[in-house]
mmCIF file of C-alpha atoms in Angstrom:
data_model
loop_
_atom_site.group_PDB
_atom_site.id
_atom_site.type_symbol
_atom_site.label_atom_id
_atom_site.label_comp_id
_atom_site.label_asym_id
_atom_site.label_seq_id
_atom_site.Cartn_x
_atom_site.Cartn_y
_atom_site.Cartn_z
ATOM 1 C CA MET A 95 0.000 0.000 0.000
ATOM 2 C CA THR A 96 1.410 3.389 -0.965
ATOM 3 C CA VAL A 97 1.395 6.586 1.028
ATOM 4 C CA PRO A 98 -1.576 8.605 -0.240
ATOM 5 C CA THR A 99 -1.209 11.863 -2.122
ATOM 6 C CA GLY A 100 -2.512 15.232 -0.950
ATOM 7 C CA LEU A 101 -2.125 16.387 2.638
ATOM 8 C CA THR A 102 -0.336 13.237 3.750
ATOM 9 C CA SER A 103 2.250 13.235 0.972
ATOM 10 C CA ARG A 104 2.974 16.927 1.540
ATOM 11 C CA TRP A 105 4.088 16.076 5.075
ATOM 12 C CA ILE A 106 5.615 12.644 4.466
ATOM 13 C CA ARG A 107 8.613 11.524 2.427
ATOM 14 C CA ARG A 108 8.924 7.899 1.359
ATOM 15 C CA HIS A 109 12.588 7.010 1.108
ATOM 16 C CA LEU A 110 12.101 3.577 -0.446
ATOM 17 C CA PRO A 111 8.654 2.364 -1.549
ATOM 18 C CA VAL A 112 7.362 -0.784 0.154
ATOM 19 C CA GLY A 113 4.320 -2.255 -1.547
ATOM 20 C CA ASP A 114 2.702 -3.937 1.440
ATOM 21 C CA PRO A 115 4.540 -2.919 4.615
ATOM 22 C CA ARG A 116 4.047 -4.874 7.814
ATOM 23 C CA ILE A 117 4.798 -1.725 9.783
ATOM 24 C CA ARG A 118 5.751 1.885 9.073
ATOM 25 C CA LEU A 119 8.441 3.897 10.844
ATOM 26 C CA LEU A 120 7.944 7.663 10.744
ATOM 27 C CA CYS A 121 11.045 9.708 11.617
ATOM 28 C CA PHE A 122 10.972 13.255 13.027
ATOM 29 C CA PRO A 123 14.064 15.413 12.296
ATOM 30 C CA HIS A 124 15.947 17.584 14.774
ATOM 31 C CA ALA A 125 15.966 21.394 14.911
ATOM 32 C CA GLY A 126 17.250 22.695 11.594
ATOM 33 C CA GLY A 127 16.988 19.175 10.196
ATOM 34 C CA THR A 128 15.220 17.847 7.135
ATOM 35 C CA ALA A 129 13.478 14.699 5.957
ATOM 36 C CA SER A 130 16.557 13.657 4.000
ATOM 37 C CA PHE A 131 18.503 13.176 7.252
ATOM 38 C CA PHE A 132 16.955 9.679 7.383
ATOM 39 C CA ARG A 133 17.391 8.830 3.692
ATOM 40 C CA SER A 134 19.850 5.966 4.336
ATOM 41 C CA TRP A 135 17.822 4.252 7.052
ATOM 42 C CA PRO A 136 15.800 1.961 4.731
ATOM 43 C CA LYS A 137 18.894 -0.067 3.823
ATOM 44 C CA HIS A 138 19.246 -1.127 7.478
ATOM 45 C CA VAL A 139 15.682 -2.367 8.105
ATOM 46 C CA PRO A 140 13.818 -5.528 7.013
ATOM 47 C CA ALA A 141 12.101 -5.409 3.638
ATOM 48 C CA ASP A 142 8.629 -5.284 5.222
ATOM 49 C CA VAL A 143 9.370 -2.056 7.132
ATOM 50 C CA GLU A 144 8.618 1.210 5.349
ATOM 51 C CA VAL A 145 10.714 4.157 6.530
ATOM 52 C CA LEU A 146 9.070 7.565 6.211
ATOM 53 C CA SER A 147 10.149 10.963 7.480
ATOM 54 C CA LEU A 148 8.506 14.278 8.232
ATOM 55 C CA ARG A 149 8.746 17.179 5.833
ATOM 56 C CA TYR A 150 8.662 20.269 8.007
ATOM 57 C CA PRO A 151 7.468 23.433 6.224
ATOM 58 C CA GLY A 152 10.041 25.950 5.034
ATOM 59 C CA ARG A 153 12.803 23.578 3.895
ATOM 60 C CA GLU A 154 13.760 21.267 1.020
ATOM 61 C CA ASP A 155 10.728 20.703 -1.231
ATOM 62 C CA ARG A 156 8.547 22.884 1.058
ATOM 63 C CA LEU A 157 11.017 25.754 0.945
ATOM 64 C CA ASN A 158 8.440 28.367 -0.095
ATOM 65 C CA GLU A 159 5.986 27.529 2.695
ATOM 66 C CA PRO A 160 5.939 29.499 5.961
ATOM 67 C CA PHE A 161 7.624 27.970 8.988
ATOM 68 C CA ILE A 162 5.588 26.783 11.956
ATOM 69 C CA ASP A 163 7.594 27.922 14.962
ATOM 70 C CA THR A 164 5.389 26.823 17.862
ATOM 71 C CA MET A 165 4.540 23.313 18.992
ATOM 72 C CA GLU A 166 0.741 23.238 19.099
ATOM 73 C CA PRO A 167 -0.031 24.144 15.469
ATOM 74 C CA LEU A 168 2.811 21.980 14.168
ATOM 75 C CA ALA A 169 1.747 18.883 16.112
ATOM 76 C CA ASP A 170 -1.886 19.526 15.149
ATOM 77 C CA ALA A 171 -1.038 19.760 11.444
ATOM 78 C CA ILE A 172 1.055 16.585 11.485
ATOM 79 C CA ALA A 173 -1.631 14.645 13.358
ATOM 80 C CA GLU A 174 -4.205 15.826 10.821
ATOM 81 C CA ALA A 175 -2.094 14.422 7.980
ATOM 82 C CA LEU A 176 -1.531 10.946 9.436
ATOM 83 C CA PRO A 177 -4.922 9.117 9.453
ATOM 84 C CA PRO A 178 -4.311 7.534 6.009
ATOM 85 C CA LEU A 179 -1.274 5.811 7.546
ATOM 86 C CA LEU A 180 -3.194 4.292 10.436
ATOM 87 C CA ASP A 181 -4.353 1.237 8.491
ATOM 88 C CA ARG A 182 -1.421 -0.748 9.876
ATOM 89 C CA PRO A 183 1.077 -0.538 12.745
ATOM 90 C CA LEU A 184 3.020 2.702 12.980
ATOM 91 C CA ALA A 185 6.065 3.645 15.067
ATOM 92 C CA PHE A 186 7.748 7.013 15.581
ATOM 93 C CA PHE A 187 11.423 7.886 15.936
ATOM 94 C CA GLY A 188 12.256 11.469 16.885
ATOM 95 C CA HIS A 189 15.703 12.956 17.345
ATOM 96 C CA SER A 190 16.251 15.952 19.651
ATOM 97 C CA MET A 191 13.464 18.479 18.921
ATOM 98 C CA GLY A 192 11.860 15.754 16.812
ATOM 99 C CA ALA A 193 11.378 13.592 19.910
ATOM 100 C CA SER A 194 9.160 16.221 21.529
ATOM 101 C CA ILE A 195 7.161 16.671 18.316
ATOM 102 C CA ALA A 196 6.757 12.889 17.960
ATOM 103 C CA HIS A 197 5.492 12.665 21.531
ATOM 104 C CA GLU A 198 2.948 15.458 21.015
ATOM 105 C CA VAL A 199 1.689 13.855 17.797
ATOM 106 C CA ALA A 200 1.404 10.469 19.527
ATOM 107 C CA VAL A 201 -0.741 12.074 22.245
ATOM 108 C CA ARG A 202 -3.010 13.555 19.576
ATOM 109 C CA LEU A 203 -3.389 10.271 17.688
ATOM 110 C CA GLU A 204 -4.542 8.586 20.890
ATOM 111 C CA ALA A 205 -6.933 11.380 21.880
ATOM 112 C CA ARG A 206 -8.433 12.121 18.475
ATOM 113 C CA HIS A 207 -8.244 8.819 16.614
ATOM 114 C CA GLY A 208 -8.003 6.175 19.339
ATOM 115 C CA PHE A 209 -4.748 5.024 17.737
ATOM 116 C CA THR A 210 -1.818 3.759 19.803
ATOM 117 C CA LEU A 211 1.647 3.627 18.289
ATOM 118 C CA HIS A 212 3.528 0.356 18.130
ATOM 119 C CA ARG A 213 6.505 2.189 19.663
ATOM 120 C CA LEU A 214 7.481 5.753 20.452
ATOM 121 C CA MET A 215 11.265 6.040 20.098
ATOM 122 C CA VAL A 216 12.988 9.194 21.324
ATOM 123 C CA SER A 217 16.589 10.307 20.969
ATOM 124 C CA ALA A 218 18.806 12.952 22.603
ATOM 125 C CA ARG A 219 15.946 14.851 24.198
ATOM 126 C CA PRO A 220 14.984 15.319 27.856
ATOM 127 C CA ALA A 221 11.646 13.894 28.941
ATOM 128 C CA PRO A 222 8.913 16.566 28.829
ATOM 129 C CA GLN A 223 8.840 16.991 32.617
ATOM 130 C CA LEU A 224 12.614 17.594 32.620
ATOM 131 C CA LEU A 225 12.919 20.131 29.810
ATOM 132 C CA PRO A 226 15.031 23.127 30.842
ATOM 133 C CA ALA A 227 14.063 26.732 30.194
ATOM 134 C CA TYR A 228 15.925 27.498 26.963
ATOM 135 C CA ASP A 229 17.002 31.104 26.431
ATOM 136 C CA PHE A 230 18.109 31.402 22.817
ATOM 137 C CA ASP A 231 18.833 34.826 21.343
ATOM 138 C CA LEU A 232 16.849 34.347 18.153
ATOM 139 C CA GLY A 233 17.985 37.664 16.713
ATOM 140 C CA ASN A 234 21.681 36.840 16.942
ATOM 141 C CA ASP A 235 22.814 34.836 13.926
ATOM 142 C CA GLU A 236 26.284 34.196 15.319
ATOM 143 C CA ALA A 237 24.883 32.832 18.592
ATOM 144 C CA LEU A 238 22.573 30.459 16.728
ATOM 145 C CA VAL A 239 25.379 29.283 14.474
ATOM 146 C CA ALA A 240 27.649 28.765 17.480
ATOM 147 C CA ASP A 241 25.018 26.634 19.201
ATOM 148 C CA VAL A 242 24.504 24.489 16.107
ATOM 149 C CA ARG A 243 28.268 23.977 15.862
ATOM 150 C CA ARG A 244 28.383 23.031 19.553
ATOM 151 C CA LEU A 245 25.850 20.260 19.017
ATOM 152 C CA ASP A 246 26.731 19.140 15.490
ATOM 153 C CA LYS A 247 30.419 19.030 14.651
ATOM 154 C CA ASN A 248 29.545 18.027 11.073
ATOM 155 C CA SER A 249 27.638 21.243 10.352
ATOM 156 C CA GLY A 250 30.709 23.251 9.328
ATOM 157 C CA ALA A 251 30.435 22.607 5.593
ATOM 158 C CA ILE A 252 27.013 24.257 5.508
ATOM 159 C CA LEU A 253 27.575 27.001 8.043
ATOM 160 C CA ASP A 254 30.916 28.046 6.546
ATOM 161 C CA ASP A 255 29.371 28.654 3.121
ATOM 162 C CA PRO A 256 27.634 32.080 3.136
ATOM 163 C CA ASP A 257 24.989 31.079 0.591
ATOM 164 C CA LEU A 258 24.114 27.798 2.319
ATOM 165 C CA ARG A 259 24.165 29.484 5.708
ATOM 166 C CA GLU A 260 21.666 32.088 4.500
ATOM 167 C CA LEU A 261 19.449 29.256 3.253
ATOM 168 C CA VAL A 262 19.421 27.191 6.469
ATOM 169 C CA LEU A 263 19.438 29.900 9.140
ATOM 170 C CA PRO A 264 15.709 30.734 8.860
ATOM 171 C CA ALA A 265 14.796 27.089 9.535
ATOM 172 C CA ILE A 266 17.209 26.945 12.459
ATOM 173 C CA ARG A 267 15.736 30.136 13.916
ATOM 174 C CA ALA A 268 12.157 28.858 13.548
ATOM 175 C CA ASP A 269 13.001 25.545 15.207
ATOM 176 C CA TYR A 270 14.906 27.196 18.040
ATOM 177 C CA SER A 271 11.841 29.374 18.577
ATOM 178 C CA LEU A 272 9.717 26.240 18.873
ATOM 179 C CA VAL A 273 12.164 24.662 21.329
ATOM 180 C CA ARG A 274 12.343 27.837 23.430
ATOM 181 C CA GLY A 275 8.568 28.176 23.618
ATOM 182 C CA TYR A 276 7.739 24.542 24.385
ATOM 183 C CA GLN A 277 7.365 24.128 28.148
ATOM 184 C CA PRO A 278 4.674 21.510 28.899
ATOM 185 C CA GLN A 279 3.093 21.892 32.312
ATOM 186 C CA ASP A 280 2.438 18.206 32.920
ATOM 187 C CA VAL A 281 3.518 14.788 31.737
ATOM 188 C CA ARG A 282 1.244 13.590 28.949
ATOM 189 C CA THR A 283 1.621 9.831 28.981
ATOM 190 C CA VAL A 284 1.163 7.543 25.993
ATOM 191 C CA LYS A 285 -0.187 4.005 25.845
ATOM 192 C CA SER A 286 2.644 2.724 23.683
ATOM 193 C CA PRO A 287 6.012 1.451 24.909
ATOM 194 C CA ILE A 288 8.872 3.941 24.691
ATOM 195 C CA ALA A 289 12.470 3.293 23.679
ATOM 196 C CA ALA A 290 14.949 6.076 24.439
ATOM 197 C CA TYR A 291 18.473 6.670 23.125
ATOM 198 C CA VAL A 292 21.282 9.105 23.937
ATOM 199 C CA GLY A 293 25.019 9.612 23.448
ATOM 200 C CA ASP A 294 27.140 9.356 26.578
ATOM 201 C CA ALA A 295 29.022 12.581 25.751
ATOM 202 C CA ASP A 296 26.029 14.685 24.686
ATOM 203 C CA PRO A 297 26.801 18.301 25.687
ATOM 204 C CA GLU A 298 23.102 19.185 25.798
ATOM 205 C CA VAL A 299 21.313 16.215 27.348
ATOM 206 C CA SER A 300 22.244 13.950 30.254
ATOM 207 C CA THR A 301 21.468 10.264 30.399
ATOM 208 C CA ALA A 302 19.195 10.982 33.391
ATOM 209 C CA ASP A 303 17.249 13.530 31.310
ATOM 210 C CA VAL A 304 16.554 10.927 28.641
ATOM 211 C CA GLU A 305 15.887 8.107 31.097
ATOM 212 C CA GLY A 306 13.083 10.314 32.437
ATOM 213 C CA TRP A 307 10.957 9.249 29.464
ATOM 214 C CA ASN A 308 10.212 6.179 31.588
ATOM 215 C CA ALA A 309 7.506 8.263 33.287
ATOM 216 C CA VAL A 310 5.799 9.005 29.961
ATOM 217 C CA SER A 311 4.881 5.440 28.966
ATOM 218 C CA ALA A 312 2.151 3.324 30.497
ATOM 219 C CA ALA A 313 3.338 0.232 28.616
ATOM 220 C CA GLY A 314 7.051 -0.253 29.214
ATOM 221 C CA PHE A 315 10.360 1.464 28.669
ATOM 222 C CA ARG A 316 13.742 0.601 27.159
ATOM 223 C CA PHE A 317 16.859 2.766 27.377
ATOM 224 C CA ARG A 318 20.137 2.517 25.482
ATOM 225 C CA VAL A 319 23.258 4.682 25.646
ATOM 226 C CA PHE A 320 25.682 4.940 22.717
ATOM 227 C CA ASP A 321 29.204 6.327 22.602
ATOM 228 C CA GLY A 322 29.133 9.833 21.216
ATOM 229 C CA ASP A 323 27.711 13.325 21.364
ATOM 230 C CA HIS A 324 24.370 14.868 20.404
ATOM 231 C CA PHE A 325 24.652 13.373 16.928
ATOM 232 C CA TYR A 326 25.861 9.940 18.027
ATOM 233 C CA LEU A 327 23.328 8.505 15.562
ATOM 234 C CA VAL A 328 25.455 9.497 12.552
ATOM 235 C CA PRO A 329 28.512 7.311 13.250
ATOM 236 C CA HIS A 330 26.331 4.658 14.931
ATOM 237 C CA GLU A 331 23.584 4.669 12.311
ATOM 238 C CA LYS A 332 23.776 0.955 11.492
ATOM 239 C CA ALA A 333 23.738 -0.144 15.145
ATOM 240 C CA LEU A 334 20.996 2.303 16.097
ATOM 241 C CA VAL A 335 18.725 1.335 13.219
ATOM 242 C CA ALA A 336 19.312 -2.340 14.018
ATOM 243 C CA ASP A 337 18.086 -1.645 17.550
ATOM 244 C CA VAL A 338 15.106 0.299 16.185
ATOM 245 C CA ALA A 339 14.297 -2.589 13.837
ATOM 246 C CA GLU A 340 14.379 -4.953 16.804
ATOM 247 C CA GLN A 341 11.847 -2.724 18.567
ATOM 248 C CA LEU A 342 9.616 -2.955 15.488
ATOM 249 C CA ARG A 343 9.669 -6.757 15.754
ATOM 250 C CA GLN A 344 8.465 -6.729 19.355
ATOM 251 C CA ASP A 345 4.783 -7.257 20.190
#
């Protein structure tokens, strides 16, 4: 079964078509990230798993659309686009900012559609009850660039090129605005199991912050720590996706 056209396809990228998937994995990019970040994941999963990723507005093939820089309307819009995918099991994987968005969308699918994810998988992001008060200076380009460099040592090629930097900075600013403004007042639990991942040398997130996702699931929790920083998932892609695939095989 293919991902439908229209609203759903505007939000969802299919990296490798799977005619009749047993389960779908929808990936949520980090702040400043794009759907193509997960383009190589399909080669690491079984043939009956379809890997999809979110197309946030304002980047890549949605470059001319306005950004959504607050959580509520973004999570609402994504949840509105997903019902055509609910005909079979669905799991989420969200990295950094994407983990919070994935959680909020999972809450909406349960409340509005009675749909429980197979798994909610979160990476390099504190649990919602442990989120700090972020204080980004959104008007200071150099401060934003410095923070991206601090978290992602591989970002230099883009940020050092003036033309590419001008292209990506608006998305970074919009996403940092979302992160700064997202301060949930209570823990919104989900009915699905949660698997959480983090790098042991992450300069932004402690292992205790990520282990706090245990309080968000009513159905079980699994936690794994990798060697590495905030973007541990780049050098450990094969091992991480193997672990994710194992989660997709669980009942």
